[in-house]
XYZ file of C-alpha atoms in Angstrom:
689
model
C -44.632 -77.310 -69.565
C -43.032 -73.709 -69.352
C -45.451 -71.026 -70.759
C -43.618 -68.559 -74.046
C -44.850 -65.065 -72.600
C -46.249 -63.139 -75.510
C -45.017 -60.091 -77.538
C -47.050 -58.107 -75.579
C -45.521 -59.391 -72.299
C -41.948 -59.233 -74.396
C -42.635 -55.416 -74.929
C -43.293 -55.014 -71.488
C -40.439 -56.546 -69.547
C -38.232 -55.015 -72.549
C -39.643 -51.611 -71.245
C -39.035 -52.277 -67.895
C -35.996 -52.969 -68.491
C -34.499 -49.783 -70.285
C -36.171 -47.695 -67.858
C -33.955 -49.611 -65.237
C -30.912 -48.979 -67.621
C -31.970 -45.536 -67.981
C -32.138 -45.005 -64.349
C -29.075 -46.706 -63.731
C -27.274 -44.432 -66.273
C -28.677 -41.506 -64.441
C -27.227 -42.955 -60.847
C -23.605 -43.580 -62.535
C -23.612 -40.022 -64.270
C -24.754 -38.371 -60.280
C -22.200 -40.554 -59.115
C -19.628 -39.318 -61.422
C -20.960 -35.756 -60.893
C -20.746 -36.461 -56.832
C -17.656 -37.466 -57.057
C -16.779 -34.796 -58.986
C -17.888 -32.887 -56.628
C -16.350 -34.375 -53.957
C -13.003 -33.558 -55.484
C -13.307 -30.342 -56.172
C -14.043 -30.322 -52.048
C -11.114 -32.149 -51.521
C -9.437 -30.038 -53.592
C -10.526 -26.664 -52.264
C -10.239 -28.307 -47.972
C -7.004 -29.402 -49.173
C -5.984 -25.794 -50.665
C -7.709 -23.889 -47.522
C -5.902 -25.738 -45.451
C -1.850 -25.915 -46.835
C -2.515 -22.615 -46.747
C -2.841 -21.419 -43.175
C -0.378 -20.709 -41.135
C -2.412 -23.428 -38.257
C -1.488 -26.770 -37.790
C -4.504 -28.735 -38.607
C -5.421 -32.368 -39.010
C -7.742 -35.648 -38.454
C -6.924 -38.846 -36.124
C -8.639 -42.570 -36.621
C -9.496 -43.856 -32.135
C -5.924 -45.069 -32.435
C -4.427 -41.902 -33.463
C -3.027 -42.933 -36.722
C -3.294 -39.562 -38.901
C -5.866 -39.289 -41.929
C -5.279 -36.269 -42.846
C -2.514 -33.372 -41.931
C -2.165 -30.067 -44.060
C 1.068 -28.579 -44.954
C 1.215 -26.385 -41.023
C 2.027 -29.491 -38.950
C 3.675 -31.443 -41.721
C 6.311 -28.963 -41.912
C 6.418 -27.147 -38.600
C 6.066 -30.102 -36.364
C 6.298 -33.678 -38.026
C 8.563 -32.817 -41.100
C 7.175 -34.820 -43.256
C 7.463 -35.184 -47.078
C 4.789 -34.588 -48.058
C 1.062 -33.978 -46.760
C 0.251 -37.907 -47.141
C 2.975 -39.349 -45.573
C 1.659 -38.959 -42.276
C -1.164 -41.261 -43.071
C -1.853 -44.264 -41.478
C 0.810 -42.956 -38.808
C 1.375 -41.762 -35.468
C 3.297 -39.089 -34.090
C 6.121 -41.392 -31.896
C 6.938 -42.769 -35.791
C 7.886 -38.984 -36.350
C 9.399 -38.440 -33.562
C 11.088 -41.675 -33.326
C 12.928 -40.135 -36.703
C 13.756 -37.225 -35.818
C 15.939 -38.530 -32.824
C 17.360 -40.700 -35.163
C 18.336 -37.943 -37.121
C 20.161 -36.681 -35.028
C 17.243 -34.121 -33.611
C 16.278 -32.530 -30.077
C 12.664 -32.999 -30.460
C 10.619 -33.633 -27.298
C 7.421 -31.890 -28.298
C 4.658 -34.019 -26.490
C 7.246 -36.279 -24.432
C 5.896 -33.809 -21.100
C 2.513 -33.039 -22.010
C -1.197 -34.474 -21.331
C -1.956 -36.762 -24.059
C -4.892 -34.864 -25.448
C -5.657 -36.361 -27.817
C -7.026 -39.651 -24.454
C -8.469 -36.725 -22.557
C -10.893 -35.693 -25.921
C -11.989 -39.818 -26.478
C -12.272 -40.116 -22.505
C -14.299 -36.853 -22.135
C -16.359 -37.592 -25.681
C -16.094 -33.425 -26.173
C -14.041 -30.505 -27.091
C -11.024 -29.589 -25.403
C -8.236 -26.950 -25.586
C -4.607 -27.260 -24.528
C -1.267 -25.529 -24.228
C 1.399 -27.983 -25.702
C 5.104 -27.026 -25.459
C 8.570 -29.149 -26.355
C 11.563 -28.765 -27.882
C 11.463 -29.599 -32.549
C 14.999 -29.775 -34.354
C 15.958 -28.074 -31.245
C 13.889 -25.079 -31.344
C 11.545 -24.769 -27.580
C 7.919 -24.118 -29.484
C 4.488 -23.790 -28.009
C 1.085 -24.854 -29.366
C -2.889 -23.494 -28.288
C -4.181 -26.495 -29.099
C -7.591 -27.231 -30.028
C -9.378 -31.019 -30.564
C -12.452 -32.479 -30.367
C -14.315 -35.939 -31.109
C -15.505 -36.995 -34.592
C -18.284 -39.221 -35.407
C -19.643 -41.663 -37.856
C -23.807 -41.684 -39.026
C -24.359 -43.584 -36.636
C -23.280 -41.951 -34.512
C -20.269 -43.256 -32.933
C -16.827 -42.091 -31.943
C -13.870 -43.407 -34.952
C -11.347 -40.265 -34.444
C -10.923 -37.407 -33.293
C -9.781 -33.813 -35.573
C -7.505 -30.818 -34.279
C -6.068 -27.932 -34.776
C -2.865 -25.921 -33.371
C -1.480 -22.758 -33.117
C 2.361 -22.020 -32.816
C 1.794 -19.089 -30.178
C 5.906 -19.267 -28.493
C 6.115 -15.503 -30.234
C 2.817 -14.181 -27.949
C 3.795 -16.404 -24.544
C 7.237 -14.484 -24.950
C 5.720 -11.382 -24.828
C 3.243 -11.919 -22.893
C 5.442 -13.392 -20.356
C 8.345 -10.428 -21.584
C 5.431 -8.254 -20.361
C 4.520 -9.656 -16.978
C 7.947 -9.248 -16.136
C 8.288 -6.204 -17.378
C 4.480 -5.262 -15.736
C 6.080 -6.785 -12.372
C 9.724 -4.564 -12.657
C 7.754 -1.940 -13.031
C 5.558 -2.234 -10.112
C 8.631 -2.979 -8.403
C 10.188 0.065 -9.370
C 7.136 2.554 -8.740
C 6.819 0.297 -5.029
C 9.297 1.060 -3.930
C 10.617 4.136 -5.333
C 11.666 6.493 -3.256
C 10.681 10.063 -1.911
C 7.855 9.762 -4.928
C 4.026 8.409 -3.600
C 2.507 7.121 -6.544
C -1.498 5.867 -5.917
C -3.743 5.079 -8.400
C -7.715 5.967 -8.548
C -9.999 5.076 -10.519
C -13.649 6.715 -11.086
C -14.890 7.702 -8.232
C -11.503 8.003 -6.779
C -11.107 5.442 -5.047
C -7.666 4.121 -4.052
C -6.450 0.417 -6.162
C -2.336 0.961 -5.520
C -0.672 2.510 -3.316
C 3.141 2.514 -2.971
C 5.734 2.243 -0.311
C 6.302 5.539 -0.406
C 2.563 6.160 -0.177
C 2.725 4.646 3.242
C 5.634 6.428 4.227
C 5.359 9.980 3.583
C 0.945 9.550 4.565
C 0.855 7.732 7.516
C -1.685 4.903 6.052
C -0.426 1.574 5.344
C -1.763 0.195 2.042
C -4.676 -2.099 3.385
C -6.045 1.394 5.295
C -5.587 3.551 1.858
C -7.044 0.548 -0.483
C -11.057 1.132 -1.061
C -10.885 4.289 0.507
C -12.140 7.695 -1.336
C -9.169 10.274 -1.704
C -10.588 13.164 -0.273
C -10.823 11.224 2.503
C -6.875 10.278 3.102
C -4.832 13.381 1.850
C -7.043 15.892 1.349
C -7.302 18.343 3.306
C -10.865 19.926 4.259
C -10.556 23.151 2.017
C -9.441 21.586 -1.343
C -12.172 19.043 -1.470
C -14.974 20.303 -3.323
C -11.823 21.813 -5.994
C -10.737 18.227 -5.979
C -14.269 17.158 -6.920
C -15.072 19.393 -9.534
C -11.363 18.968 -11.266
C -12.383 14.873 -11.222
C -15.612 15.306 -12.507
C -13.999 17.381 -15.422
C -11.391 14.540 -15.736
C -14.211 12.140 -16.460
C -17.063 13.806 -18.498
C -15.089 15.818 -20.431
C -11.426 13.808 -19.687
C -9.814 17.593 -18.847
C -6.496 16.996 -17.791
C -5.787 17.832 -13.715
C -2.892 20.467 -14.090
C 0.657 19.896 -12.238
C 1.590 21.728 -9.643
C 2.567 22.253 -6.083
C 0.171 21.288 -2.871
C 0.005 20.840 0.500
C -2.055 17.826 1.682
C -2.651 16.285 5.135
C -1.165 12.691 6.251
C -2.813 10.734 8.583
C -2.135 12.645 11.847
C -3.347 15.958 10.229
C 0.346 17.105 9.434
C 1.062 19.377 6.252
C 2.474 17.796 3.981
C 4.122 19.542 0.468
C 4.175 18.249 -2.907
C 4.428 19.090 -6.163
C 1.535 16.431 -7.683
C 0.798 15.465 -11.580
C -2.139 13.048 -13.097
C -1.682 10.668 -15.340
C -4.711 9.815 -16.620
C -5.436 6.613 -18.176
C -8.454 4.196 -20.075
C -9.107 0.670 -19.868
C -11.491 -1.992 -20.613
C -13.255 -1.463 -16.668
C -13.107 2.098 -17.281
C -10.760 5.179 -16.207
C -8.276 5.308 -13.307
C -5.962 8.123 -12.635
C -2.381 7.942 -11.218
C -1.132 10.255 -8.582
C 2.470 11.056 -8.329
C 3.187 13.238 -5.926
C 7.543 14.330 -4.680
C 8.056 15.249 -1.293
C 8.969 18.891 -1.448
C 9.767 19.143 2.446
C 13.253 18.437 2.249
C 12.837 21.602 -0.186
C 10.507 23.767 1.839
C 12.768 23.396 4.649
C 15.515 24.371 3.033
C 14.443 27.470 1.412
C 12.892 28.518 5.052
C 17.351 27.391 6.195
C 18.217 29.801 3.250
C 15.549 33.228 3.951
C 16.144 32.326 8.140
C 20.339 32.476 7.159
C 19.522 35.461 4.968
C 17.598 37.285 7.639
C 20.954 36.123 10.048
C 23.048 38.033 7.462
C 20.482 40.660 7.387
C 20.720 41.094 10.967
C 24.730 40.792 10.953
C 24.988 42.712 8.929
C 22.761 45.545 10.362
C 24.711 44.513 13.848
C 27.753 45.325 12.009
C 26.405 48.125 10.305
C 25.092 48.748 14.375
C 28.356 48.124 15.878
C 30.655 51.097 13.915
C 28.170 53.586 14.916
C 27.707 52.484 18.361
C 32.137 52.392 18.039
C 32.317 56.089 16.754
C 29.502 57.350 18.541
C 31.677 56.023 21.801
C 34.827 57.694 19.829
C 33.388 61.547 20.148
C 31.217 60.604 23.385
C 35.110 60.174 25.218
C 36.263 62.830 23.677
C 33.440 64.937 25.281
C 33.824 63.159 28.364
C 38.123 63.917 28.609
C 37.580 67.107 29.397
C 34.746 67.209 31.653
C 36.968 64.149 33.390
C 39.322 65.755 33.710
C 38.462 69.729 34.796
C 36.827 68.444 37.527
C 38.941 65.999 38.851
C 41.190 69.633 38.605
C 38.573 71.175 40.242
C 38.123 68.708 42.707
C 41.257 69.100 43.575
C 41.914 72.630 43.525
C 38.640 73.249 45.439
C 38.450 74.116 49.464
C 36.971 70.970 50.393
C 34.005 73.396 52.297
C 33.122 74.895 49.137
C 29.415 75.492 48.407
C 30.377 74.048 45.010
C 32.063 70.765 45.702
C 29.109 69.006 45.783
C 27.686 69.833 42.335
C 31.452 69.496 40.743
C 31.048 65.772 42.370
C 27.841 65.390 40.948
C 29.529 66.233 37.441
C 32.288 63.659 38.223
C 30.346 60.772 39.268
C 27.786 61.457 36.242
C 31.132 61.899 33.196
C 32.051 58.334 35.235
C 28.625 56.726 34.433
C 28.679 57.984 31.687
C 32.100 56.757 30.081
C 31.052 52.759 31.502
C 28.650 53.276 29.898
C 29.927 54.114 26.455
C 32.601 51.127 27.617
C 29.972 49.043 27.674
C 29.004 50.020 23.809
C 33.343 49.866 22.864
C 32.092 45.997 23.913
C 29.804 45.464 22.080
C 31.423 47.488 18.993
C 34.946 45.829 18.797
C 35.455 42.665 17.105
C 39.087 41.277 19.180
C 39.527 39.052 21.570
C 38.565 40.587 24.690
C 41.283 40.820 27.479
C 40.885 38.416 30.638
C 42.239 38.758 34.215
C 41.601 37.860 37.531
C 38.726 38.694 38.758
C 35.648 37.714 41.571
C 31.880 37.165 40.008
C 30.295 38.042 43.095
C 30.724 41.768 42.757
C 29.938 42.050 39.082
C 26.382 40.365 40.465
C 26.283 43.008 43.112
C 26.307 45.393 40.575
C 23.998 44.138 38.255
C 21.015 43.185 40.832
C 21.651 47.288 41.843
C 20.663 47.462 38.101
C 17.585 45.348 37.766
C 16.038 46.406 41.313
C 15.419 49.328 39.610
C 14.142 48.631 35.991
C 12.225 45.193 37.107
C 8.558 45.410 38.282
C 7.400 45.509 42.175
C 5.524 41.639 41.080
C 9.094 40.078 40.476
C 10.682 39.349 44.105
C 14.436 39.488 43.955
C 16.428 36.155 45.564
C 20.107 36.546 45.842
C 22.380 34.290 47.702
C 25.880 35.890 46.586
C 28.884 33.193 48.409
C 31.146 35.564 49.013
C 34.349 33.112 49.321
C 33.658 32.369 45.506
C 37.356 31.952 43.852
C 37.893 34.533 41.242
C 37.822 33.555 37.106
C 39.793 33.956 34.834
C 37.939 36.629 32.399
C 36.435 39.955 31.073
C 34.486 41.623 33.200
C 32.233 43.443 30.458
C 31.453 40.311 29.099
C 30.928 38.943 32.410
C 28.573 41.892 32.960
C 26.478 41.334 29.247
C 26.387 36.958 30.599
C 24.714 38.168 33.679
C 22.395 41.161 32.373
C 21.084 38.577 29.276
C 20.408 35.710 31.392
C 18.661 37.626 33.964
C 16.789 40.012 31.333
C 15.641 37.051 29.682
C 14.340 35.497 33.237
C 12.571 39.280 33.377
C 10.581 38.558 30.063
C 9.196 35.875 31.693
C 7.850 36.677 34.248
C 6.694 40.672 32.247
C 3.054 39.486 33.093
C 2.427 37.128 35.734
C 5.038 38.158 38.364
C 7.129 35.307 40.823
C 10.666 35.156 41.781
C 14.514 35.487 40.197
C 16.768 33.994 42.191
C 20.418 34.079 42.056
C 23.243 32.131 43.416
C 26.114 32.090 43.508
C 28.768 28.958 44.402
C 31.837 27.011 44.370
C 31.451 23.303 43.119
C 33.921 20.539 42.134
C 33.197 19.344 38.451
C 32.223 15.694 39.593
C 29.895 17.251 41.677
C 28.356 18.750 39.423
C 28.067 15.833 36.448
C 30.218 18.117 34.446
C 32.364 14.749 33.878
C 31.805 11.821 31.818
C 28.021 13.264 31.357
C 28.421 12.277 27.725
C 27.503 15.119 26.934
C 28.514 17.123 23.584
C 28.977 20.710 25.187
C 30.688 19.407 28.398
C 33.340 17.500 25.326
C 35.868 19.960 26.574
C 35.025 20.390 30.763
C 38.551 19.806 32.247
C 38.445 18.796 36.135
C 38.941 21.092 39.177
C 36.767 23.830 40.911
C 33.947 25.873 39.092
C 32.206 29.233 40.462
C 28.700 28.735 39.076
C 25.689 31.290 38.859
C 23.017 30.042 38.832
C 19.705 31.998 37.601
C 15.938 30.740 37.731
C 12.336 32.312 37.124
C 9.270 30.725 37.703
C 7.833 32.131 34.656
C 6.640 30.217 31.821
C 9.323 27.806 31.131
C 10.851 26.301 27.570
C 9.338 23.603 25.551
C 11.120 20.766 24.855
C 11.132 20.987 21.415
C 12.981 24.043 20.769
C 14.771 23.847 23.831
C 17.908 23.104 22.201
C 17.804 25.147 19.760
C 17.704 27.948 22.113
C 21.661 28.648 22.433
C 21.581 28.837 18.423
C 22.601 32.707 16.734
C 19.123 34.395 15.978
C 16.803 31.608 16.914
C 13.943 33.756 19.532
C 10.587 32.911 20.729
C 10.410 36.717 21.635
C 7.509 38.811 20.173
C 9.371 41.532 17.340
C 11.740 44.580 18.793
C 11.928 41.970 22.125
C 14.920 40.419 21.691
C 17.189 39.842 18.056
C 17.969 35.821 19.375
C 21.869 36.760 19.813
C 21.755 36.817 24.234
C 22.389 33.296 24.627
C 24.138 32.711 22.081
C 26.307 35.059 23.567
C 26.666 33.731 26.795
C 27.104 30.217 25.519
C 30.141 31.433 23.171
C 31.758 34.118 26.284
C 31.387 31.063 28.491
C 32.298 27.964 26.734
C 35.553 30.187 25.462
C 36.189 30.501 29.061
C 36.884 26.920 29.446
C 32.822 26.226 30.730
C 29.926 25.163 30.074
C 26.219 26.051 29.998
C 23.206 23.494 31.679
C 19.477 24.283 31.245
C 16.492 23.053 33.133
C 12.749 24.520 32.701
C 9.336 22.939 32.923
C 6.815 24.741 30.689
C 4.792 26.931 33.252
C 6.836 26.059 36.432
C 9.875 28.187 34.355
C 12.986 27.765 33.944
C 17.453 27.292 35.651
C 19.848 28.572 33.878
C 23.075 27.515 35.772
C 26.932 29.278 33.728
C 29.985 27.711 35.206
C 33.209 29.132 35.089
C 36.276 27.041 36.293
C 38.350 28.808 39.053
C 41.821 30.962 37.895
C 43.730 30.084 41.098
C 46.303 32.432 40.118
C 45.099 35.806 41.418
C 46.542 38.954 39.669
C 47.298 42.229 41.331
C 45.065 44.920 39.536
C 47.927 47.248 38.184
C 45.763 50.273 38.419
C 47.707 51.980 42.184
C 44.289 54.005 43.538
C 46.072 56.627 45.367
C 44.563 60.120 46.800
C 44.323 62.673 45.042
C 46.858 65.185 46.695
C 49.609 62.473 46.535
C 50.114 61.781 42.635
C 52.965 61.834 41.358
C 55.013 64.033 38.826
C 57.588 64.909 37.232
C 60.233 66.518 35.270
C 60.818 64.529 32.215
C 60.080 66.048 28.496
C 56.837 64.334 26.605
C 55.661 65.292 23.686
C 51.655 65.400 23.582
C 49.811 64.739 19.854
C 46.352 64.650 19.623
C 43.737 66.241 16.925
C 41.209 67.103 19.713
C 41.969 70.823 21.063
C 39.769 70.088 24.521
C 42.135 67.061 24.723
C 45.553 68.189 24.602
C 44.637 71.413 26.801
C 43.436 69.451 30.139
C 46.473 67.048 29.172
C 49.122 69.474 29.319
C 47.546 71.406 31.507
C 47.285 68.747 33.978
C 50.936 67.303 33.156
C 52.539 71.404 33.242
C 50.724 70.627 36.943
C 52.668 67.231 37.505
C 55.978 69.179 36.843
C 56.635 67.129 33.004
C 57.930 69.505 30.234
C 55.550 69.353 27.424
C 55.032 69.959 24.072
C 51.843 69.781 22.542
C 50.707 69.396 18.408
C 47.289 68.501 17.434
C 48.985 67.363 13.802
C 50.254 63.761 14.282
C 52.374 64.978 10.198
C 53.997 68.172 12.928
C 54.322 65.939 15.346
C 56.372 63.919 13.469
C 58.345 66.846 12.432
C 59.044 67.640 15.217
C 60.588 64.718 16.384
C 62.695 64.076 12.771
C 64.565 66.952 13.938
C 65.182 66.965 17.800
C 64.338 63.190 19.058
C 66.615 63.007 21.706
C 64.641 66.127 23.099
C 61.534 63.769 24.476
C 61.178 61.394 26.681
C 58.262 59.808 26.283
C 55.139 60.537 23.295
C 51.544 60.475 24.513
C 49.314 60.213 21.764
C 45.948 59.912 19.878
C 45.087 56.579 18.068
C 42.213 57.782 15.254
C 43.507 61.212 13.571
C 43.703 62.635 10.193
C 46.550 62.375 7.349
C 48.233 60.002 10.048
C 46.771 57.484 12.438
C 48.171 57.454 16.431
C 49.571 53.602 15.412
C 51.238 54.764 12.301
C 52.549 57.555 13.695
C 54.272 55.284 16.775
C 56.045 53.603 13.891
C 57.396 56.325 12.460
C 59.515 57.513 15.402
C 60.177 54.408 16.563
C 62.299 53.917 13.006
C 63.577 57.327 13.815
C 64.423 55.923 17.160
C 63.408 52.837 18.622
C 64.418 52.950 22.513
C 61.179 56.072 22.268
C 58.775 54.791 25.515
C 55.369 55.955 23.141
C 51.638 55.993 25.229
C 49.013 55.297 23.360
C 45.519 56.909 24.384
C 42.555 56.189 22.149
C 38.573 56.821 23.177
C 38.058 54.268 20.381
C 39.924 51.233 17.834
C 38.978 48.059 16.312
C 42.938 47.552 15.899
C 44.205 48.798 18.313
C 44.852 46.860 21.194
C 47.284 45.803 24.799
C 49.207 43.593 22.898
C 48.972 45.219 19.314
C 50.672 48.143 21.063
C 53.401 45.859 22.933
C 53.758 44.298 19.148
C 53.745 47.680 17.916
C 57.364 48.953 20.536
C 54.382 50.486 22.793
C 55.036 51.063 26.483
C 51.669 51.414 27.336
C 47.219 51.376 26.129
C 44.807 53.436 28.116
C 41.249 53.819 27.367
C 39.777 57.135 27.321
C 38.681 59.500 29.151
C 41.568 58.999 31.322
C 41.722 60.615 35.342
C 44.676 62.731 36.616
C 45.682 59.575 38.251
C 45.002 56.858 35.831
C 47.432 59.460 33.379
C 49.929 59.982 36.171
C 50.645 56.621 37.147
C 50.622 55.042 33.545
C 53.610 57.740 32.848
C 55.270 57.064 36.364
C 54.503 53.320 35.217
C 56.592 54.104 31.745
C 59.008 55.822 32.670
C 60.761 54.338 35.914
């Protein structure tokens, strides 16, 4: 039998029921609040994840979506809503895209990052790429496993950021950097070096290797001052570098003379680019090679010096010509009157020796004037057949009087050498230049000067087919070889190719113009020959001048006849010269020879006299340099009046008159003052006969 509860027991039980109901109500209220709170948090989470550009998702262990934000739906899955992906995998959406005709390859060739995270049981970062609706994209993906309360892995979460543009920009930057690096690496004529805060080389382009001689491997890590900075500049470089490091002061650009690996000077224009990076400050030196510029400037200065020297030489030549003309006008009557005195003077006269000395001195002066005229005139020399040995012997006589006794002169002259076609004065100039150079080479030390002259065949001398440029115009045949050798200081190999350049000289100022060897080379080459040089420093130098032999021997037109047998005549001569002393001498000589002479000091007056009676004269003798009407113009006017009138031109100096253009003017002869009685008389007879 069941015992009935008492009232108190019922009341107690009811109280407990009420309390339990109250607790349940409270729990329900709490659950409702928690649900509302969860819903708010879910809505907040959804709002947050749907409003970020990154893709966010969660998957279960079978890679089915548990969550997907708006970004992944819009940009990767193309889901209709954020709820559509739930319970589905990536393959579902990939197949759907392909079925709809889209080019979709995203994730196809990538690592299965979900599997990697689950296997490793730890977060991971991945780059995943492919085409989404034909557009190539790259995602920077972060994934991590998530767990139940019991610690069991129940899925993965992930987020992905579209870094396609970042990758493209980064690749473009890398390409640009590669191109820029290649440009500065390969750029020619510009050296680019990079240095860190401690002046150590961090970059060394290819032209730096060429300019300074250090390879990249040799330069990298070395300090600036240990490579290209000359000792005198090192302290200044360190000071400027310190100002840049401490005060950020720029290093000024400008021209510098640095040094290469071998100690050679390297002129550059140097500028600097400063930069700051996370690793610290860096500096790039940009050096433009000025070697060619400096050489060009030096060449321009050399050419300007040559021009000044040339102008000076031209002025000297003009002055020399003028002086020579005046000297000739002075020498003419001295030679002439001394010749007359010697003709009229008894053989045993006490004055004959003195007059002879006057005459010989005047002749030597005339020869000197002739050399001055040759130096000053610009026209081509008149070549004739001549034997060099006679001129060599003349020069040797002169050398013995000016060369000190410490220099021995040895000679070996083959008197059987053939003739050459040359200007005697130019040959004299060649021999004097070469022997003077030899003398200068031994001036301090003394030595032996050797002069040889012999015949040689072109093949034996190595002049033909030698392959050398200077022999390109040499013809096969016999040559007269002049050798001048000294035992002096010799010529350095690096300058031996320059010795024939005009104005090139190694002599001290005042010792030479640098024209001597250039003139020698020019004259010999113009004659069809060549010049060879052999030298060894400290042992001496040997010059060989090769002159082509002249087979045809020309007889000297000047016939030497005894003074007492000078042939005269009775012809009528018009004599014109503005120098009274000269015309007085010439008239005296010609009158003594039997000629009928009309002498005038005015060319204008002479023209009028001739115009009045052109048939009254058999010959006209005229000077060239005369005021108002020059001799060549007078000759031209006379020929207009009477084309057959013989004219003999006689001048002390002229830049325009030669035997050739005298003939072109219609003249019959040409004499250079001073003229002796025999020469004048013979020239007249040559024309009139």
